[in-house]
mmCIF file of C-alpha atoms in Angstrom:
data_model
loop_
_atom_site.group_PDB
_atom_site.id
_atom_site.type_symbol
_atom_site.label_atom_id
_atom_site.label_comp_id
_atom_site.label_asym_id
_atom_site.label_seq_id
_atom_site.Cartn_x
_atom_site.Cartn_y
_atom_site.Cartn_z
ATOM 1 C CA MET C 1 -0.057 -0.055 0.023
ATOM 2 C CA ASP C 2 2.512 2.308 1.009
ATOM 3 C CA ASN C 3 4.415 1.435 -2.581
ATOM 4 C CA LEU C 4 1.398 2.460 -4.236
ATOM 5 C CA LYS C 5 0.672 5.813 -2.001
ATOM 6 C CA LEU C 6 4.602 6.660 -3.781
ATOM 7 C CA ILE C 7 4.239 5.531 -6.986
ATOM 8 C CA LEU C 8 1.057 7.883 -7.246
ATOM 9 C CA SER C 9 2.186 10.706 -5.934
ATOM 10 C CA LYS C 10 4.808 10.850 -8.164
ATOM 11 C CA LEU C 11 2.926 9.841 -11.573
ATOM 12 C CA GLY C 12 0.063 11.609 -10.148
ATOM 13 C CA ILE C 13 0.108 14.873 -12.268
ATOM 14 C CA GLY C 14 0.896 12.823 -15.198
ATOM 15 C CA ILE C 15 -2.002 10.745 -14.996
ATOM 16 C CA ALA C 16 -4.282 13.851 -14.337
ATOM 17 C CA LEU C 17 -2.382 14.986 -17.840
ATOM 18 C CA ILE C 18 -3.824 11.841 -19.291
ATOM 19 C CA VAL C 19 -7.007 11.916 -18.258
ATOM 20 C CA MET C 20 -7.505 15.250 -19.436
ATOM 21 C CA ILE C 21 -6.471 14.167 -23.088
ATOM 22 C CA ILE C 22 -8.823 11.299 -22.761
ATOM 23 C CA GLY C 23 -11.890 13.833 -21.566
ATOM 24 C CA MET C 24 -10.988 16.387 -24.012
ATOM 25 C CA SER C 25 -10.391 13.668 -26.970
ATOM 26 C CA PHE C 26 -14.084 12.396 -26.371
ATOM 27 C CA ALA C 27 -15.407 16.318 -26.194
ATOM 28 C CA SER C 28 -13.611 17.452 -29.607
ATOM 29 C CA ASP C 29 -12.851 14.995 -32.046
ATOM 30 C CA ALA C 30 -10.316 18.270 -33.748
ATOM 31 C CA PHE C 31 -8.477 17.613 -30.182
ATOM 32 C CA LEU C 32 -6.218 14.529 -31.255
ATOM 33 C CA SER C 33 -5.259 15.624 -34.437
ATOM 34 C CA ALA C 34 -1.190 15.806 -35.231
ATOM 35 C CA ASN C 35 -1.387 19.905 -36.080
ATOM 36 C CA ASN C 36 -3.653 20.274 -32.923
ATOM 37 C CA ILE C 37 -0.741 18.503 -30.651
ATOM 38 C CA ILE C 38 1.609 20.214 -32.640
ATOM 39 C CA ASN C 39 -0.058 23.467 -31.516
ATOM 40 C CA ILE C 40 -0.298 22.957 -28.009
ATOM 41 C CA LEU C 41 3.313 22.233 -27.891
ATOM 42 C CA LEU C 42 4.000 25.224 -29.151
ATOM 43 C CA GLN C 43 1.874 27.174 -27.568
ATOM 44 C CA VAL C 44 2.992 26.052 -24.066
ATOM 45 C CA SER C 45 6.717 26.156 -25.505
ATOM 46 C CA VAL C 46 7.615 29.781 -23.620
ATOM 47 C CA ILE C 47 5.369 29.477 -20.858
ATOM 48 C CA CYS C 48 7.601 25.884 -19.988
ATOM 49 C CA ILE C 49 10.736 27.591 -20.242
ATOM 50 C CA ILE C 50 10.030 30.378 -18.011
ATOM 51 C CA ALA C 51 8.117 28.045 -15.656
ATOM 52 C CA VAL C 52 11.406 25.812 -15.558
ATOM 53 C CA GLY C 53 13.456 29.041 -14.162
ATOM 54 C CA MET C 54 10.505 29.994 -11.977
ATOM 55 C CA THR C 55 11.485 26.150 -10.294
ATOM 56 C CA TYR C 56 14.656 26.910 -9.539
ATOM 57 C CA VAL C 57 13.311 29.998 -7.156
ATOM 58 C CA ILE C 58 10.057 28.088 -5.546
ATOM 59 C CA LEU C 59 12.439 25.345 -4.870
ATOM 60 C CA THR C 60 14.273 27.408 -2.704
ATOM 61 C CA GLY C 61 10.985 29.056 -1.136
ATOM 62 C CA GLY C 62 10.912 32.392 -3.162
ATOM 63 C CA ILE C 63 9.167 33.751 -5.952
ATOM 64 C CA ASP C 64 9.247 35.878 -8.861
ATOM 65 C CA LEU C 65 6.533 38.355 -10.220
ATOM 66 C CA SER C 66 8.435 40.169 -12.258
ATOM 67 C CA VAL C 67 9.312 37.500 -15.219
ATOM 68 C CA GLY C 68 6.677 38.592 -17.157
ATOM 69 C CA SER C 69 8.027 42.108 -17.751
ATOM 70 C CA ILE C 70 11.658 40.906 -17.574
ATOM 71 C CA VAL C 71 10.135 39.005 -20.953
ATOM 72 C CA ALA C 72 9.310 42.458 -22.264
ATOM 73 C CA LEU C 73 12.389 44.377 -21.229
ATOM 74 C CA SER C 74 14.591 41.360 -22.888
ATOM 75 C CA ALA C 75 12.700 41.723 -26.219
ATOM 76 C CA VAL C 76 12.898 45.289 -26.540
ATOM 77 C CA CYS C 77 16.773 44.946 -25.684
ATOM 78 C CA LEU C 78 16.656 42.143 -28.274
ATOM 79 C CA GLY C 79 15.065 44.789 -30.967
ATOM 80 C CA LEU C 80 17.161 47.266 -30.433
ATOM 81 C CA PHE C 81 20.424 45.291 -30.389
ATOM 82 C CA THR C 82 19.814 43.556 -33.603
ATOM 83 C CA HIS C 83 18.382 46.396 -35.501
ATOM 84 C CA ALA C 84 21.318 48.481 -33.910
ATOM 85 C CA GLY C 85 23.497 45.633 -35.544
ATOM 86 C CA ILE C 86 22.232 45.523 -38.828
ATOM 87 C CA ARG C 87 22.059 49.826 -39.522
ATOM 88 C CA TRP C 88 25.995 49.103 -38.554
ATOM 89 C CA LEU C 89 26.552 46.448 -41.097
ATOM 90 C CA GLY C 90 24.586 48.404 -43.727
ATOM 91 C CA GLU C 91 22.635 47.107 -46.845
ATOM 92 C CA ASP C 92 25.320 45.014 -48.365
ATOM 93 C CA ALA C 93 25.677 43.045 -45.274
ATOM 94 C CA SER C 94 26.260 39.582 -45.954
ATOM 95 C CA ASP C 95 24.375 36.822 -43.869
ATOM 96 C CA PHE C 96 27.060 35.293 -42.053
ATOM 97 C CA ALA C 97 27.669 38.800 -40.278
ATOM 98 C CA VAL C 98 23.400 39.581 -40.394
ATOM 99 C CA LEU C 99 23.871 35.710 -38.084
ATOM 100 C CA VAL C 100 26.853 37.227 -35.832
ATOM 101 C CA VAL C 101 24.605 40.300 -35.149
ATOM 102 C CA VAL C 102 21.920 37.712 -34.159
ATOM 103 C CA LEU C 103 23.692 35.672 -32.121
ATOM 104 C CA LEU C 104 25.108 38.550 -30.329
ATOM 105 C CA SER C 105 21.902 40.341 -30.026
ATOM 106 C CA ILE C 106 20.665 37.039 -28.212
ATOM 107 C CA LEU C 107 23.050 36.666 -26.126
ATOM 108 C CA GLY C 108 23.077 40.515 -25.082
ATOM 109 C CA CYS C 109 19.167 39.852 -24.960
ATOM 110 C CA VAL C 110 19.981 36.781 -22.282
ATOM 111 C CA LEU C 111 22.195 38.939 -20.389
ATOM 112 C CA VAL C 112 19.577 41.394 -19.526
ATOM 113 C CA GLY C 113 17.105 38.697 -18.790
ATOM 114 C CA ALA C 114 20.194 37.090 -16.023
ATOM 115 C CA LEU C 115 20.954 40.807 -14.451
ATOM 116 C CA CYS C 116 17.208 41.779 -13.721
ATOM 117 C CA GLY C 117 17.479 38.492 -12.015
ATOM 118 C CA TYR C 118 20.500 39.561 -10.591
ATOM 119 C CA VAL C 119 19.585 42.354 -9.391
ATOM 120 C CA ASN C 120 16.179 40.776 -7.703
ATOM 121 C CA GLY C 121 18.510 38.081 -6.049
ATOM 122 C CA ILE C 122 20.819 40.852 -4.348
ATOM 123 C CA ILE C 123 18.043 42.766 -3.324
ATOM 124 C CA ILE C 124 16.618 39.868 -1.721
ATOM 125 C CA VAL C 125 19.657 38.477 -0.232
ATOM 126 C CA TYR C 126 21.436 41.146 1.065
ATOM 127 C CA GLY C 127 18.479 43.721 1.449
ATOM 128 C CA LYS C 128 16.566 41.504 3.118
ATOM 129 C CA VAL C 129 13.515 42.504 1.389
ATOM 130 C CA THR C 130 10.999 39.636 0.742
ATOM 131 C CA SER C 131 11.041 38.013 -2.681
ATOM 132 C CA PHE C 132 7.225 38.985 -3.192
ATOM 133 C CA ILE C 133 8.161 42.749 -2.917
ATOM 134 C CA ALA C 134 11.368 42.691 -3.908
ATOM 135 C CA THR C 135 9.801 40.800 -7.316
ATOM 136 C CA LEU C 136 6.539 43.082 -7.900
ATOM 137 C CA GLY C 137 9.072 46.039 -7.691
ATOM 138 C CA MET C 138 11.211 45.003 -10.592
ATOM 139 C CA MET C 139 7.931 44.064 -12.520
ATOM 140 C CA GLY C 140 7.446 47.890 -12.390
ATOM 141 C CA ILE C 141 11.037 48.792 -13.134
ATOM 142 C CA ALA C 142 11.768 46.350 -15.900
ATOM 143 C CA ARG C 143 8.399 47.222 -17.740
ATOM 144 C CA GLY C 144 8.891 51.044 -17.156
ATOM 145 C CA LEU C 145 11.820 50.727 -18.800
ATOM 146 C CA ALA C 146 10.294 48.508 -21.956
ATOM 147 C CA LEU C 147 8.399 51.282 -22.573
ATOM 148 C CA THR C 148 11.314 53.691 -22.206
ATOM 149 C CA LEU C 149 13.529 52.249 -24.459
ATOM 150 C CA SER C 150 11.336 51.506 -27.167
ATOM 151 C CA ASP C 151 9.370 54.650 -26.837
ATOM 152 C CA GLY C 152 6.292 52.984 -25.751
ATOM 153 C CA LYS C 153 6.339 51.446 -29.588
ATOM 154 C CA THR C 154 6.456 47.794 -31.183
ATOM 155 C CA ILE C 155 9.471 47.033 -32.752
ATOM 156 C CA TYR C 156 9.256 44.925 -36.138
ATOM 157 C CA ASN C 157 11.050 43.205 -38.845
ATOM 158 C CA PHE C 158 13.870 41.017 -37.507
ATOM 159 C CA PRO C 159 16.308 38.659 -39.872
ATOM 160 C CA ASP C 160 15.366 35.467 -41.128
ATOM 161 C CA ALA C 161 17.791 33.779 -38.581
ATOM 162 C CA LEU C 162 15.941 35.125 -35.657
ATOM 163 C CA ARG C 163 12.469 34.440 -37.096
ATOM 164 C CA PHE C 164 13.610 30.588 -37.178
ATOM 165 C CA LEU C 165 13.821 30.382 -33.635
ATOM 166 C CA GLY C 166 10.125 31.050 -33.221
ATOM 167 C CA ASN C 167 8.012 29.619 -35.931
ATOM 168 C CA GLY C 168 11.020 27.540 -37.983
ATOM 169 C CA ARG C 169 10.763 23.451 -37.667
ATOM 170 C CA ILE C 170 13.121 20.436 -37.872
ATOM 171 C CA LEU C 171 11.977 17.896 -40.506
ATOM 172 C CA VAL C 172 11.637 14.619 -38.681
ATOM 173 C CA SER C 173 10.297 12.764 -41.752
ATOM 174 C CA ASP C 174 8.842 13.754 -45.118
ATOM 175 C CA SER C 175 5.350 14.523 -43.398
ATOM 176 C CA PHE C 176 6.217 15.198 -39.842
ATOM 177 C CA SER C 177 8.566 18.151 -38.365
ATOM 178 C CA ILE C 178 8.897 19.688 -35.149
ATOM 179 C CA PRO C 179 8.986 23.094 -34.188
ATOM 180 C CA VAL C 180 12.244 24.833 -33.092
ATOM 181 C CA PRO C 181 10.532 25.749 -30.271
ATOM 182 C CA VAL C 182 9.222 22.754 -28.504
ATOM 183 C CA ILE C 183 13.162 21.877 -29.234
ATOM 184 C CA ILE C 184 14.375 24.314 -27.376
ATOM 185 C CA ALA C 185 11.730 23.601 -24.520
ATOM 186 C CA ILE C 186 12.418 20.006 -24.076
ATOM 187 C CA LEU C 187 16.148 20.928 -24.116
ATOM 188 C CA VAL C 188 15.986 23.050 -21.391
ATOM 189 C CA VAL C 189 13.574 21.171 -19.114
ATOM 190 C CA LEU C 190 16.636 18.310 -19.864
ATOM 191 C CA VAL C 191 19.361 20.718 -18.998
ATOM 192 C CA SER C 192 17.440 21.516 -15.816
ATOM 193 C CA PHE C 193 16.462 18.129 -15.097
ATOM 194 C CA TYR C 194 20.098 17.264 -15.199
ATOM 195 C CA VAL C 195 21.269 20.385 -13.183
ATOM 196 C CA LEU C 196 18.549 19.409 -10.342
ATOM 197 C CA THR C 197 19.206 16.072 -9.945
ATOM 198 C CA GLN C 198 22.337 15.110 -10.661
ATOM 199 C CA THR C 199 24.580 17.806 -9.593
ATOM 200 C CA ILE C 200 25.784 18.895 -6.407
ATOM 201 C CA PHE C 201 24.492 22.362 -7.143
ATOM 202 C CA GLY C 202 20.722 21.019 -8.114
ATOM 203 C CA ARG C 203 20.819 18.916 -4.425
ATOM 204 C CA GLN C 204 21.889 22.758 -2.776
ATOM 205 C CA ILE C 205 18.587 24.148 -3.989
ATOM 206 C CA TYR C 206 16.723 21.358 -2.917
ATOM 207 C CA ALA C 207 18.043 21.462 0.599
ATOM 208 C CA LEU C 208 18.248 25.296 0.817
ATOM 209 C CA GLY C 209 13.628 24.586 0.385
ATOM 210 C CA GLY C 210 14.434 21.816 2.435
ATOM 211 C CA ASN C 211 16.144 23.240 5.398
ATOM 212 C CA ARG C 212 18.274 26.494 4.691
ATOM 213 C CA GLU C 213 20.144 26.379 8.305
ATOM 214 C CA ALA C 214 21.246 22.874 8.123
ATOM 215 C CA VAL C 215 22.683 24.101 4.541
ATOM 216 C CA ARG C 216 24.583 26.761 6.529
ATOM 217 C CA LEU C 217 25.908 25.335 9.008
ATOM 218 C CA SER C 218 26.689 22.358 6.106
ATOM 219 C CA GLY C 219 29.765 25.223 4.925
ATOM 220 C CA VAL C 220 27.348 26.418 1.753
ATOM 221 C CA ASN C 221 27.424 29.678 0.809
ATOM 222 C CA VAL C 222 23.460 30.223 0.759
ATOM 223 C CA ASP C 223 23.346 33.726 -0.307
ATOM 224 C CA LYS C 224 25.104 32.713 -3.442
ATOM 225 C CA LEU C 225 23.211 29.730 -3.885
ATOM 226 C CA GLU C 226 19.931 31.401 -3.959
ATOM 227 C CA VAL C 227 21.026 35.067 -6.116
ATOM 228 C CA LYS C 228 21.957 32.038 -8.629
ATOM 229 C CA THR C 229 18.454 30.692 -8.933
ATOM 230 C CA TYR C 230 17.134 34.019 -9.507
ATOM 231 C CA VAL C 231 19.836 34.768 -12.438
ATOM 232 C CA ILE C 232 19.003 31.432 -14.008
ATOM 233 C CA ASN C 233 14.958 32.447 -13.656
ATOM 234 C CA GLY C 234 15.373 35.917 -15.742
ATOM 235 C CA ALA C 235 17.934 34.342 -18.208
ATOM 236 C CA LEU C 236 15.179 31.666 -19.407
ATOM 237 C CA ALA C 237 12.734 34.352 -19.410
ATOM 238 C CA ALA C 238 14.784 35.827 -21.802
ATOM 239 C CA VAL C 239 15.369 32.746 -23.766
ATOM 240 C CA GLY C 240 11.362 32.932 -24.067
ATOM 241 C CA ALA C 241 11.528 36.292 -25.015
ATOM 242 C CA VAL C 242 13.867 35.397 -27.866
ATOM 243 C CA ILE C 243 11.503 33.150 -29.384
ATOM 244 C CA LEU C 244 8.588 35.502 -28.455
ATOM 245 C CA VAL C 245 10.247 37.951 -30.818
ATOM 246 C CA GLY C 246 10.723 35.206 -33.401
ATOM 247 C CA ARG C 247 6.840 33.665 -33.362
ATOM 248 C CA LEU C 248 5.816 37.565 -33.778
ATOM 249 C CA ASN C 249 8.539 39.416 -35.662
ATOM 250 C CA ALA C 250 7.753 42.097 -33.194
ATOM 251 C CA ALA C 251 9.624 42.741 -29.937
ATOM 252 C CA GLN C 252 6.637 44.117 -27.810
ATOM 253 C CA PRO C 253 7.029 46.426 -24.641
ATOM 254 C CA ILE C 254 3.932 45.086 -23.205
ATOM 255 C CA ALA C 255 4.559 41.400 -24.005
ATOM 256 C CA GLY C 256 4.847 38.989 -21.324
ATOM 257 C CA THR C 257 1.991 40.561 -19.510
ATOM 258 C CA GLY C 258 0.332 37.824 -16.955
ATOM 259 C CA TYR C 259 3.582 35.284 -17.738
ATOM 260 C CA GLU C 260 4.432 35.768 -13.942
ATOM 261 C CA LEU C 261 1.053 34.228 -13.118
ATOM 262 C CA ASP C 262 0.995 31.301 -16.012
ATOM 263 C CA ALA C 263 4.616 30.318 -14.880
ATOM 264 C CA ILE C 264 3.858 30.307 -11.011
ATOM 265 C CA ALA C 265 0.593 28.185 -11.935
ATOM 266 C CA ALA C 266 2.486 25.757 -14.287
ATOM 267 C CA THR C 267 5.079 25.073 -11.386
ATOM 268 C CA VAL C 268 2.394 24.624 -8.740
ATOM 269 C CA ILE C 269 0.384 22.400 -10.398
ATOM 270 C CA GLY C 270 3.136 20.361 -11.492
ATOM 271 C CA GLY C 271 3.882 19.444 -7.673
ATOM 272 C CA THR C 272 6.326 22.133 -6.737
ATOM 273 C CA SER C 273 5.749 22.867 -3.152
ATOM 274 C CA LEU C 274 5.239 26.899 -2.598
ATOM 275 C CA ILE C 275 7.315 26.694 0.730
ATOM 276 C CA GLY C 276 10.162 25.452 -1.496
ATOM 277 C CA GLY C 277 12.229 22.143 -1.039
ATOM 278 C CA PHE C 278 10.209 19.494 -3.461
ATOM 279 C CA GLY C 279 9.285 19.774 -6.917
ATOM 280 C CA SER C 280 11.394 19.028 -10.604
ATOM 281 C CA VAL C 281 11.059 20.294 -13.629
ATOM 282 C CA ILE C 282 9.695 17.294 -15.212
ATOM 283 C CA GLY C 283 6.760 17.866 -13.058
ATOM 284 C CA THR C 284 6.737 21.435 -13.967
ATOM 285 C CA SER C 285 6.551 20.770 -17.753
ATOM 286 C CA VAL C 286 3.761 18.518 -17.301
ATOM 287 C CA GLY C 287 1.742 21.311 -15.335
ATOM 288 C CA ALA C 288 2.441 23.622 -18.416
ATOM 289 C CA LEU C 289 0.936 21.072 -20.537
ATOM 290 C CA ILE C 290 -1.801 20.412 -18.195
ATOM 291 C CA MET C 291 -2.712 24.423 -18.934
ATOM 292 C CA GLY C 292 -2.006 24.184 -22.479
ATOM 293 C CA VAL C 293 -4.492 21.416 -23.044
ATOM 294 C CA LEU C 294 -7.004 22.940 -20.957
ATOM 295 C CA GLN C 295 -6.689 26.306 -22.436
ATOM 296 C CA ASN C 296 -6.689 24.311 -26.122
ATOM 297 C CA GLY C 297 -9.638 22.035 -25.146
ATOM 298 C CA LEU C 298 -12.054 24.562 -23.785
ATOM 299 C CA THR C 299 -11.352 26.890 -26.898
ATOM 300 C CA LEU C 300 -12.253 23.889 -29.042
ATOM 301 C CA LEU C 301 -15.528 23.795 -27.200
ATOM 302 C CA ASP C 302 -16.299 27.535 -27.570
ATOM 303 C CA VAL C 303 -15.711 28.229 -24.070
ATOM 304 C CA THR C 304 -14.836 31.830 -23.571
ATOM 305 C CA SER C 305 -11.914 33.348 -22.690
ATOM 306 C CA TYR C 306 -13.200 34.696 -19.362
ATOM 307 C CA LEU C 307 -14.775 31.378 -17.901
ATOM 308 C CA GLN C 308 -11.094 29.938 -19.081
ATOM 309 C CA ARG C 309 -9.115 31.805 -16.630
ATOM 310 C CA LEU C 310 -11.868 31.056 -13.924
ATOM 311 C CA ILE C 311 -11.224 27.149 -14.525
ATOM 312 C CA ILE C 312 -7.670 27.962 -14.888
ATOM 313 C CA GLY C 313 -7.836 29.345 -11.268
ATOM 314 C CA VAL C 314 -9.760 26.903 -10.020
ATOM 315 C CA VAL C 315 -7.154 24.175 -10.802
ATOM 316 C CA ILE C 316 -4.400 26.187 -9.496
ATOM 317 C CA ILE C 317 -6.216 26.347 -6.375
ATOM 318 C CA LEU C 318 -7.036 22.816 -6.236
ATOM 319 C CA ALA C 319 -2.934 21.631 -6.953
ATOM 320 C CA VAL C 320 -1.975 24.041 -4.095
ATOM 321 C CA PHE C 321 -4.808 22.149 -1.781
ATOM 322 C CA LEU C 322 -3.822 18.493 -2.993
ATOM 323 C CA ASP C 323 -0.159 19.319 -2.304
ATOM 324 C CA GLN C 324 -0.995 20.385 1.530
ATOM 325 C CA VAL C 325 -3.035 17.103 1.628
ATOM 326 C CA ARG C 326 0.108 15.004 0.418
ATOM 327 C CA ARG C 327 2.409 17.105 2.777
ATOM 328 C CA GLY C 328 0.189 16.311 5.457
ATOM 329 C CA LYS C 329 -0.983 19.726 6.294
ATOM 330 C CA VAL C 330 -4.400 19.912 6.170
ATOM 331 C CA SER C 331 -6.294 16.339 7.127
ATOM 332 C CA ILE C 332 -9.168 15.038 5.043
ATOM 333 C CA GLY C 333 -10.735 13.474 8.012
ATOM 334 C CA ARG C 334 -11.037 16.920 9.773
ATOM 335 C CA LEU C 335 -12.379 18.769 6.729
ATOM 336 C CA LYS C 336 -15.283 15.966 6.764
ATOM 337 C CA ARG C 337 -15.944 16.680 10.259
ATOM 338 C CA ILE C 338 -16.173 20.069 9.443
ATOM 339 C CA PHE C 339 -18.211 19.975 6.290
ATOM 340 C CA PHE C 340 -20.206 17.347 6.986
ATOM 341 C CA ARG C 341 -20.506 17.884 10.660
ATOM 342 C CA GLU C 342 -19.900 14.030 11.760
#
């Protein structure tokens, strides 16, 4: 019985996804089509990448409300860097020179995201400001910078090399191809899974969320460790921005609005505990898929976007509640006595 409970606790979120897919396939004939499945994967790729970064932070017991704004600032910086580089090259620039500009611009974009995460970490760790307040402030700062740098305007028209990262496909067979954003998301998940489960750094992150003082007494610099998680989170938000700019062929200062809530939701639905110390990026990716399947299925069923947000909100609350039950913080027997007055 104990082994069965352990298996269910590990596979529960995956089982929920399978049940949801089966239910949606019965509700709509179009749901299980190859094009629709690829569309779901494409839609969740950006949120999945951002949510993986959020997992690092939440595993330490923190939270980051600024990732949506970091996406916007990183996207605007990517646009400015790319256009400035192409103007410097001139009209007769070779394809190779343009590719170099794109790669350097992407590097600059990721560094901007990492810098935002670094500032968050410094304020939280050394300024002793709670993560909620510090990242709430960064949300406004990053969004304001994005609007200021772009003068509130969208930056359009990017080279093919950049658009390929958002709209390109890798041909698997004559009749099947995988979108590049999906491949990038899978790579991010696999690399992060390895880092968190197979490296000392990853084990320290889990330990930090479980018992901070014990980690400190073991000789680990917990302050630097926590700052690193925010840097990773900011960098992955910028990676999401690169894909978003490539998909839209536009860098919008209003991009990423609400992404912080979607990333937190995917992480929590995936089983990562908000108090830290427990969770996985695999669970987070499944959580992102659940949100994508839910949104896609409800859209196919002509459910309004307003009602979709309501349903997703209920799912988030239910996920947190089940996490509390799993951790023994909530007793089902006690709830039954309260509601049914047994």
